[in-house]
Short mmCIF file of C-alpha atoms and ligand atoms in Angstrom, two decimals:
data_model
loop_
_atom_site.label_atom_id
_atom_site.label_comp_id
_atom_site.label_asym_id
_atom_site.label_seq_id
_atom_site.Cartn_x
_atom_site.Cartn_y
_atom_site.Cartn_z
CA UNK A 109 -26.59 -18.33 7.04
CA UNK A 110 -26.93 -14.65 7.88
CA UNK A 111 -23.65 -12.82 8.33
CA UNK A 112 -23.06 -9.26 9.45
CA UNK A 113 -19.75 -7.97 8.08
CA UNK A 114 -18.11 -4.96 9.70
CA UNK A 115 -15.86 -2.69 7.63
CA UNK A 116 -14.79 0.90 8.11
CA UNK A 117 -11.31 1.67 6.85
CA UNK A 118 -9.77 1.59 3.38
CA UNK A 119 -7.92 -1.77 3.59
CA UNK A 120 -11.09 -3.44 4.83
CA UNK A 121 -13.02 -2.46 1.71
CA UNK A 122 -10.34 -4.22 -0.35
CA UNK A 123 -10.39 -7.34 1.84
CA UNK A 124 -14.19 -7.49 1.85
CA UNK A 125 -14.16 -7.35 -1.95
CA UNK A 126 -12.29 -10.67 -1.88
CA UNK A 127 -14.88 -12.39 0.31
CA UNK A 128 -18.23 -10.66 -0.20
CA UNK A 129 -18.72 -11.91 -3.75
CA UNK A 130 -18.11 -15.50 -2.65
CA UNK A 131 -20.18 -15.14 0.52
CA UNK A 132 -23.22 -13.70 -1.22
CA UNK A 133 -23.54 -16.60 -3.66
CA UNK A 134 -24.85 -18.86 -0.85
CA UNK A 135 -25.53 -16.66 2.15
CA UNK A 136 -27.17 -13.42 3.21
CA UNK A 137 -24.62 -10.72 4.08
CA UNK A 138 -25.45 -7.46 5.82
CA UNK A 139 -22.55 -5.10 5.21
CA UNK A 140 -22.05 -2.52 7.96
CA UNK A 141 -19.77 0.45 7.23
CA UNK A 142 -18.81 2.15 10.47
CA UNK A 143 -17.95 5.39 8.66
CA UNK A 144 -14.40 5.43 10.09
CA UNK A 145 -13.23 6.45 6.61
CA UNK A 146 -15.73 8.79 5.00
CA UNK A 147 -13.99 10.85 2.28
CA UNK A 148 -14.83 9.71 -1.25
CA UNK A 149 -11.11 9.10 -1.94
CA UNK A 150 -10.85 6.88 1.17
CA UNK A 151 -14.16 5.03 0.88
CA UNK A 152 -16.64 5.59 -2.00
CA UNK A 153 -14.09 5.13 -4.76
CA UNK A 154 -13.25 1.65 -3.39
CA UNK A 155 -16.87 0.52 -3.30
CA UNK A 156 -17.27 1.61 -6.92
CA UNK A 157 -13.96 0.29 -8.26
CA UNK A 158 -14.11 -3.08 -6.51
CA UNK A 159 -17.80 -3.69 -7.27
CA UNK A 160 -18.49 -3.97 -3.56
CA UNK A 161 -22.20 -3.94 -2.74
CA UNK A 162 -23.32 -0.68 -1.11
CA UNK A 163 -23.36 -1.09 2.66
CA UNK A 164 -26.78 -1.94 4.08
CA UNK A 165 -25.93 0.24 7.10
CA UNK A 166 -23.59 3.23 7.44
CA UNK A 167 -23.00 4.29 11.02
CA UNK A 168 -21.27 7.50 9.93
CA UNK A 169 -19.08 7.52 13.00
CA UNK A 170 -16.26 9.62 11.49
CA UNK A 171 -13.06 10.64 13.24
CA UNK A 172 -12.26 11.15 16.89
CA UNK A 173 -9.95 9.96 19.61
CA UNK A 174 -9.70 6.18 19.87
CA UNK A 175 -12.18 6.11 22.76
CA UNK A 176 -14.72 8.40 21.11
CA UNK A 177 -14.51 6.68 17.73
CA UNK A 178 -14.57 3.11 19.07
CA UNK A 179 -17.39 3.71 21.55
CA UNK A 180 -19.61 5.30 18.89
CA UNK A 181 -19.01 2.27 16.67
CA UNK A 182 -19.71 -0.12 19.53
CA UNK A 183 -23.10 1.47 20.21
CA UNK A 184 -24.03 1.48 16.53
CA UNK A 185 -22.90 -2.09 15.85
CA UNK A 186 -24.65 -3.43 18.96
CA UNK A 187 -27.92 -1.95 17.76
CA UNK A 188 -27.55 -3.51 14.30
CA UNK A 189 -26.67 -6.91 15.79
CA UNK A 190 -29.69 -6.86 18.10
CA UNK A 191 -31.95 -6.04 15.16
CA UNK A 192 -30.39 -8.43 12.65
CA UNK A 193 -29.60 -11.38 14.94
CA UNK A 194 -26.99 -12.81 12.55
CA UNK A 195 -25.46 -16.30 12.77
CA UNK A 196 -21.91 -14.85 12.49
CA UNK A 197 -20.12 -11.53 12.64
CA UNK A 198 -17.25 -11.15 10.19
CA UNK A 199 -14.40 -8.76 10.98
CA UNK A 200 -11.20 -7.91 9.09
CA UNK A 201 -7.71 -6.91 10.15
CA UNK A 202 -6.87 -4.57 12.98
CA UNK A 203 -8.64 -1.23 12.88
CA UNK A 204 -10.88 0.39 15.46
CA UNK A 205 -13.82 -0.94 13.39
CA UNK A 206 -12.46 -4.49 13.91
CA UNK A 207 -12.21 -3.95 17.66
CA UNK A 208 -15.71 -2.49 17.98
CA UNK A 209 -17.19 -5.34 15.90
CA UNK A 210 -15.45 -7.94 18.06
CA UNK A 211 -16.57 -6.48 21.38
CA UNK A 212 -20.18 -5.90 20.27
CA UNK A 213 -20.53 -9.45 18.91
CA UNK A 214 -18.80 -11.16 21.85
CA UNK A 215 -21.12 -9.52 24.38
CA UNK A 216 -24.14 -10.70 22.40
CA UNK A 217 -22.70 -14.24 22.14
CA UNK A 218 -22.59 -14.12 18.35
CA UNK A 219 -19.72 -16.21 16.92
CA UNK A 220 -16.96 -14.03 15.43
CA UNK A 221 -14.97 -14.82 12.31
CA UNK A 222 -11.69 -12.88 12.09
CA UNK A 223 -10.02 -12.65 8.69
CA UNK A 224 -6.32 -11.71 8.79
CA UNK A 225 -6.04 -13.18 12.25
CA UNK A 226 -2.77 -13.75 14.13
CA UNK A 227 -0.71 -10.85 12.81
CA UNK A 228 1.59 -9.34 15.44
CA UNK A 229 4.18 -6.57 15.49
CA UNK A 230 4.85 -7.14 19.22
CA UNK A 231 4.67 -3.36 19.58
CA UNK A 232 1.84 -2.42 21.91
CA UNK A 233 2.32 1.28 21.14
CA UNK A 234 0.57 0.61 17.84
CA UNK A 235 -3.20 0.98 18.17
CA UNK A 236 -3.55 -1.80 15.59
CA UNK A 237 -1.64 -4.27 17.79
CA UNK A 238 -4.07 -3.73 20.66
CA UNK A 239 -7.00 -4.16 18.28
CA UNK A 240 -5.57 -7.42 16.89
CA UNK A 241 -4.85 -8.99 20.23
CA UNK A 242 -8.32 -8.29 21.58
CA UNK A 243 -10.09 -9.27 18.34
CA UNK A 244 -8.21 -12.59 18.17
CA UNK A 245 -8.92 -13.48 21.78
CA UNK A 246 -12.63 -12.86 21.26
CA UNK A 247 -12.91 -14.66 17.92
CA UNK A 248 -14.38 -18.13 17.35
CA UNK A 249 -12.98 -18.79 13.90
CA UNK A 250 -9.49 -17.44 13.20
CA UNK A 251 -8.44 -17.31 9.55
CA UNK A 252 -4.73 -16.62 9.10
CA UNK A 253 -2.77 -15.36 6.10
CA UNK A 254 0.59 -16.92 7.09
CA UNK A 255 2.17 -19.74 9.11
CA UNK A 256 3.74 -17.07 11.30
CA UNK A 257 0.24 -15.87 12.20
CA UNK A 258 -0.80 -19.40 13.20
CA UNK A 259 2.33 -19.65 15.40
CA UNK A 260 1.66 -16.25 16.96
CA UNK A 261 -1.79 -17.40 18.00
CA UNK A 262 -0.43 -20.69 19.39
CA UNK A 263 2.06 -18.71 21.48
CA UNK A 264 -0.92 -16.91 23.06
CA UNK A 265 -2.70 -20.20 23.74
CA UNK A 266 -5.11 -19.99 20.78
CA UNK A 267 -5.14 -23.16 18.70
CA UNK A 268 -8.79 -24.11 18.39
CA UNK A 269 -10.52 -23.19 15.11
CA UNK A 270 -7.36 -21.62 13.69
CA UNK A 271 -6.85 -22.12 9.94
CA UNK A 272 -4.23 -21.05 7.43
CA UNK A 273 -6.10 -19.73 4.40
CA UNK A 274 -3.69 -17.25 2.76
CA UNK A 275 -4.38 -13.61 2.15
CA UNK A 276 -7.63 -12.34 0.69
CA UNK A 277 -5.78 -9.23 -0.56
CA UNK A 278 -3.88 -11.53 -2.90
CA UNK A 279 -7.17 -12.74 -4.43
CA UNK A 280 -8.25 -9.16 -5.02
CA UNK A 281 -4.91 -8.17 -6.53
CA UNK A 282 -5.03 -11.08 -8.98
CA UNK A 283 -8.55 -10.11 -9.98
CA UNK A 284 -7.46 -6.48 -10.46
CA UNK A 285 -4.20 -6.99 -12.35
CA UNK A 286 -5.79 -7.97 -15.67
CA UNK A 287 -8.38 -5.22 -15.39
CA UNK A 288 -5.78 -2.59 -14.55
CA UNK A 289 -3.45 -3.41 -17.45
CA UNK A 290 -5.32 -1.55 -20.22
CA UNK A 291 -5.40 1.58 -18.01
CA UNK A 292 -1.69 1.49 -17.13
CA UNK A 293 -0.09 3.65 -19.85
CA UNK A 294 -2.70 6.41 -19.48
CA UNK A 295 -2.48 6.40 -15.66
CA UNK A 296 1.32 6.57 -15.52
CA UNK A 297 1.48 9.39 -18.07
CA UNK A 298 -1.25 11.30 -16.17
CA UNK A 299 1.22 11.51 -13.29
CA UNK A 300 3.89 12.50 -15.78
CA UNK A 301 6.07 9.49 -14.93
CA UNK A 302 7.73 6.64 -16.80
CA UNK A 303 7.39 2.92 -15.96
CA UNK A 304 10.15 1.85 -13.57
CA UNK A 305 11.34 5.47 -13.44
CA UNK A 306 9.97 6.59 -10.07
CA UNK A 307 9.51 5.66 -6.43
CA UNK A 308 6.10 5.33 -4.79
CA UNK A 309 5.86 6.56 -1.18
CA UNK A 310 3.02 6.39 1.37
CA UNK A 311 2.97 7.28 5.09
CA UNK A 312 0.00 7.12 7.42
CA UNK A 313 0.84 5.20 10.62
CA UNK A 314 0.41 7.26 13.75
CA UNK A 315 3.96 6.41 14.92
CA UNK A 316 5.26 8.20 11.79
CA UNK A 317 2.70 10.95 11.20
CA UNK A 318 2.06 12.10 14.78
CA UNK A 319 5.72 12.60 15.62
CA UNK A 320 6.94 15.79 13.89
CA UNK A 321 10.60 14.75 14.05
CA UNK A 322 9.95 11.36 12.47
CA UNK A 323 7.63 12.74 9.81
CA UNK A 324 10.13 15.48 8.93
CA UNK A 325 12.90 12.85 8.70
CA UNK A 326 10.86 10.84 6.19
CA UNK A 327 9.55 13.62 3.97
CA UNK A 328 12.82 15.57 3.89
CA UNK A 329 14.48 12.34 2.77
CA UNK A 330 11.98 12.08 -0.08
CA UNK A 331 12.96 15.65 -1.06
CA UNK A 332 16.64 14.65 -1.13
CA UNK A 333 16.26 11.55 -3.32
CA UNK A 334 17.51 12.05 -6.84
CA UNK A 335 14.57 10.43 -8.62
CA UNK A 336 10.86 11.23 -8.99
CA UNK A 337 8.67 10.23 -6.05
CA UNK A 338 4.91 9.78 -6.35
CA UNK A 339 3.50 10.56 -2.91
CA UNK A 340 -0.26 9.93 -2.48
CA UNK A 341 -1.17 11.57 0.81
CA UNK A 342 -3.49 9.98 3.39
CA UNK A 343 -5.69 12.56 5.21
CA UNK A 344 -3.96 11.82 8.52
CA UNK A 345 -0.56 12.59 6.94
CA UNK A 346 -1.94 15.68 5.17
CA UNK A 347 -2.93 17.27 8.49
CA UNK A 348 0.46 16.62 10.04
CA UNK A 349 2.37 17.73 6.92
CA UNK A 350 0.51 21.05 7.09
CA UNK A 351 1.50 21.31 10.73
CA UNK A 352 5.22 20.84 10.01
CA UNK A 353 4.85 23.14 7.00
CA UNK A 354 6.26 20.62 4.55
CA UNK A 355 7.21 21.89 1.11
CA UNK A 356 7.81 19.08 -1.42
CA UNK A 357 10.91 19.48 -3.60
CA UNK A 358 10.59 19.39 -7.40
CA UNK A 359 11.08 15.58 -7.54
CA UNK A 360 8.17 14.86 -5.16
CA UNK A 361 4.62 14.71 -6.60
CA UNK A 362 2.18 15.02 -3.73
CA UNK A 363 -1.24 13.77 -4.89
CA UNK A 364 -4.59 12.82 -3.35
CA UNK A 365 -5.04 9.18 -2.19
CA UNK A 366 -5.18 6.83 -5.21
CA UNK A 367 -8.06 4.55 -6.12
CA UNK A 368 -7.38 0.82 -5.87
CA UNK A 369 -6.74 0.42 -9.61
CA UNK A 370 -4.48 3.48 -9.74
CA UNK A 371 -2.53 2.06 -6.81
CA UNK A 372 -2.16 -1.35 -8.44
CA UNK A 373 -0.81 0.31 -11.58
CA UNK A 374 1.45 2.82 -9.90
CA UNK A 375 2.81 0.30 -7.38
CA UNK A 376 3.41 -2.35 -10.04
CA UNK A 377 5.40 0.01 -12.25
CA UNK A 378 7.41 1.72 -9.48
CA UNK A 379 11.15 1.06 -9.26
CA UNK A 380 10.70 0.73 -5.54
CA UNK A 381 8.03 1.34 -2.88
CA UNK A 382 8.57 3.20 0.40
CA UNK A 383 5.71 2.69 2.84
CA UNK A 384 4.50 2.11 6.36
CA UNK A 385 1.34 0.36 5.12
CA UNK A 386 0.89 -3.37 5.71
CA UNK A 387 -1.13 -3.95 2.55
CA UNK A 388 1.34 -2.23 0.30
CA UNK A 389 4.29 -4.28 1.63
CA UNK A 390 2.48 -7.41 0.46
CA UNK A 391 1.32 -5.93 -2.83
CA UNK A 392 4.91 -4.87 -3.53
CA UNK A 393 6.03 -8.45 -2.90
CA UNK A 394 3.37 -10.04 -5.10
CA UNK A 395 4.21 -7.64 -7.93
CA UNK A 396 7.97 -8.23 -7.42
CA UNK A 397 8.69 -4.60 -6.60
CA UNK A 398 11.36 -4.00 -3.92
CA UNK A 399 9.97 -2.40 -0.76
CA UNK A 400 11.44 -0.18 1.94
CA UNK A 401 9.30 -0.25 5.06
CA UNK A 402 9.36 2.96 7.08
CA UNK A 403 8.87 1.12 10.37
CA UNK A 404 11.06 -0.61 12.93
CA UNK A 405 9.18 -3.90 12.65
CA UNK A 406 6.67 -5.60 10.38
CA UNK A 407 3.99 -8.23 10.74
CA UNK A 408 4.84 -9.47 7.24
CA UNK A 409 8.23 -10.87 8.25
CA UNK A 410 8.42 -13.26 5.28
CA UNK A 411 8.77 -10.31 2.88
CA UNK A 412 11.90 -9.28 4.81
CA UNK A 413 13.26 -12.84 5.15
CA UNK A 414 13.08 -13.33 1.37
CA UNK A 415 15.08 -10.13 0.81
CA UNK A 416 12.31 -8.17 -0.96
CA UNK A 417 11.56 -5.82 1.92
CA UNK A 418 13.93 -3.77 4.10
CA UNK A 419 13.05 -2.16 7.42
CA UNK A 420 14.51 1.32 7.85
CA UNK A 421 12.22 3.04 10.34
CA UNK A 422 12.23 6.79 9.75
CA UNK A 423 16.05 7.07 9.77
CA UNK A 424 17.07 9.21 6.72
CA UNK A 425 20.44 7.49 6.34
CA UNK A 426 18.94 3.99 6.35
CA UNK A 427 16.20 5.03 3.90
CA UNK A 428 18.67 6.56 1.41
CA UNK A 429 20.96 3.56 1.73
CA UNK A 430 18.11 1.11 1.09
CA UNK A 431 16.82 3.11 -1.90
CA UNK A 432 20.26 3.38 -3.53
CA UNK A 433 21.78 -0.02 -2.74
CA UNK A 434 18.89 -2.46 -2.82
CA UNK A 435 19.92 -5.84 -4.27
CA UNK A 436 17.05 -7.50 -6.08
CA UNK A 437 16.81 -11.11 -4.81
CA UNK A 438 16.99 -13.86 -7.41
CA UNK A 439 14.23 -15.99 -5.95
CA UNK A 440 10.63 -15.08 -5.26
CA UNK A 441 8.88 -17.84 -3.27
CA UNK A 442 5.08 -18.00 -3.10
CA UNK A 443 3.88 -16.14 -0.01
CA UNK A 444 0.47 -15.76 1.58
CA UNK A 445 -1.58 -18.23 -0.40
CA UNK A 446 -2.61 -19.13 -3.89
CA UNK A 447 -5.20 -16.46 -4.62
CA UNK A 448 -8.19 -18.53 -3.42
CA UNK A 449 -8.25 -17.41 0.20
CA UNK A 450 -11.73 -15.87 -0.10
CA UNK A 451 -13.31 -19.17 -1.15
CA UNK A 452 -11.50 -21.03 1.64
CA UNK A 453 -12.75 -18.49 4.17
CA UNK A 454 -16.35 -19.04 3.07
CA UNK A 455 -15.98 -22.84 3.16
CA UNK A 456 -14.56 -22.69 6.67
CA UNK A 457 -17.35 -20.38 7.83
CA UNK A 458 -19.84 -22.96 6.53
CA UNK A 459 -18.09 -25.84 8.31
CA UNK A 460 -17.58 -24.14 11.67
C1 UD1 B 111 -6.88 3.49 10.09
C2 UD1 B 111 -6.45 2.27 10.89
C3 UD1 B 111 -5.15 1.71 10.33
C4 UD1 B 111 -5.25 1.47 8.83
C5 UD1 B 111 -5.67 2.77 8.16
C6 UD1 B 111 -5.80 2.61 6.67
C7 UD1 B 111 -7.09 2.32 13.26
C8 UD1 B 111 -6.63 2.48 14.65
N1 UD1 B 111 -6.22 2.57 12.31
O1 UD1 B 111 -5.93 4.53 10.35
O2 UD1 B 111 -4.86 0.50 10.96
O3 UD1 B 111 -3.98 1.07 8.34
O4 UD1 B 111 -6.92 3.19 8.72
O5 UD1 B 111 -5.95 3.84 6.05
O6 UD1 B 111 -8.23 1.95 13.06
N2 UD1 B 111 -9.59 11.13 7.94
C9 UD1 B 111 -10.13 11.93 6.94
N3 UD1 B 111 -10.94 11.36 6.03
C10 UD1 B 111 -11.24 10.04 6.03
C11 UD1 B 111 -10.67 9.22 7.04
C12 UD1 B 111 -9.85 9.79 7.98
O7 UD1 B 111 -9.89 13.13 6.90
O8 UD1 B 111 -11.97 9.58 5.15
C13 UD1 B 111 -8.71 11.73 8.95
C14 UD1 B 111 -9.40 11.77 10.29
O9 UD1 B 111 -9.98 13.01 10.50
C15 UD1 B 111 -8.30 11.49 11.28
C16 UD1 B 111 -7.23 10.79 10.47
O10 UD1 B 111 -7.58 10.89 9.11
O11 UD1 B 111 -7.75 12.66 11.80
C17 UD1 B 111 -7.07 9.35 10.89
O12 UD1 B 111 -8.23 8.57 10.64
P1 UD1 B 111 -8.54 7.24 11.52
O13 UD1 B 111 -9.76 6.60 11.01
O14 UD1 B 111 -8.51 7.57 12.93
O15 UD1 B 111 -7.34 6.26 11.29
P2 UD1 B 111 -6.30 6.05 10.12
O16 UD1 B 111 -5.09 6.83 10.40
O17 UD1 B 111 -6.90 6.24 8.77
#
C-alpha cells in the first residue's frame, strides 16, 4: 500500500515516530512536512532524536493567519496527492496541517486515516476543536486513543470504522524512557536543578498566549511560586511574552524549547507539571507526575477523573492552590493503551 502521511507541528513528529517505523516495514510511506513548524528546535531536532525518516516533501508553508496557513498547505498537499496517487492519507491530531490534509484528500476521494480521532474539548473557540471536528467527519478510518473519544464520535453520529487503539504517544514514550535514562543526571544538572526539586511549565495555546491578561496571570504566578520553575518557551509564547514585557523572577528559568529526550527527562523528574499542552498532560500521567492544566477544560478527562490532573485555567489563585496542596492519588490505572497502539493502527489500516 502507498500511504501519504501529513505532519507539520511538533506533536505530530512525535506521533509519526510511533507509526512510521511500523508502517514502513510493509508499506511505502511518503512523508509530507507542511512546514507549519520550521525552527530547528520545533522540527529538525525531533526528526533527528526520534529517528524519523526525513520528509520526502517539505511544503515550507511557515506561519500566517489560519486562512493563509491552511490554504497554502491545502494547495501544496493537493499537488502531492495528485502526483503520488496514494491508497490512503494518514493525518494526526488537530492542527492546521491535519485540517488541510483532510480536506485535500477528501476532495480527491482518497480514504483518510485519522490517528488521535474523537478528542473533543467542546470549546469551538479553540482552533484545534474546529480542526478535529472537520477531520473526523471527513475520515474513513478513525483510530481513537480513549473510550471517551469513541463515545464523542458516536454522539456526532460517527460509528462506522471507529476503533479504540490507545495512544501512539505512549508507544513513543516507552521507547524513549530507557534511552533517556543514561542522559538524565547530566541533563538535569545542565539546567542547574535537582530531581523532584522543580516545577516544569509550558504555555502555548492561543487562548492563553494571545490574551495579555491571561498570559500575565500565568507567568506572574510562576514568578511568585517559591520553588524553581523550568520554563521552556514555545515561539508563539515568546512573541507574546516580549509584548507584555515579561521579566522572569530568579526562580524561573526561561529556556528554548526542549528536544523530545530533554522533555522526557525534565518532565519525568519534575515535582509537578504546569501546562496547557495536551501531550504533556498525558506524559505527566504516564510518568506519574502530578499535572496542573492551565485550561478550563481538557480532552484528556481521564487524567482529571483519576486525580492526577487539575484544571485551573489561568486563575493565579487556583494555580497556586493546586501547586501547593496537590494530593498525590494512591492508584494509577492504565490509561490510553498498552504501548502497542502504532502496530494496531497499521493492522487496522491493512484491514480497512
Ligand atoms: C500548533 C497547533 C497546536 C499544537 C501546537 C504544538 C494549530 C492551529 N495549532 O500551534 O494545536 O498544539 O502547534 O506546538 O495548528 N513559530 C515559530 N517557529 C516555528 C513554529 C511557529 O516562530 O517553528 C511561531 C509562528 O511564527 C507563529 C506561532 O509560532 O506566530 C504559532 O505557530 P502556529 O504554527 O500557527 O501554531 P502553534 O501555536 O505552534
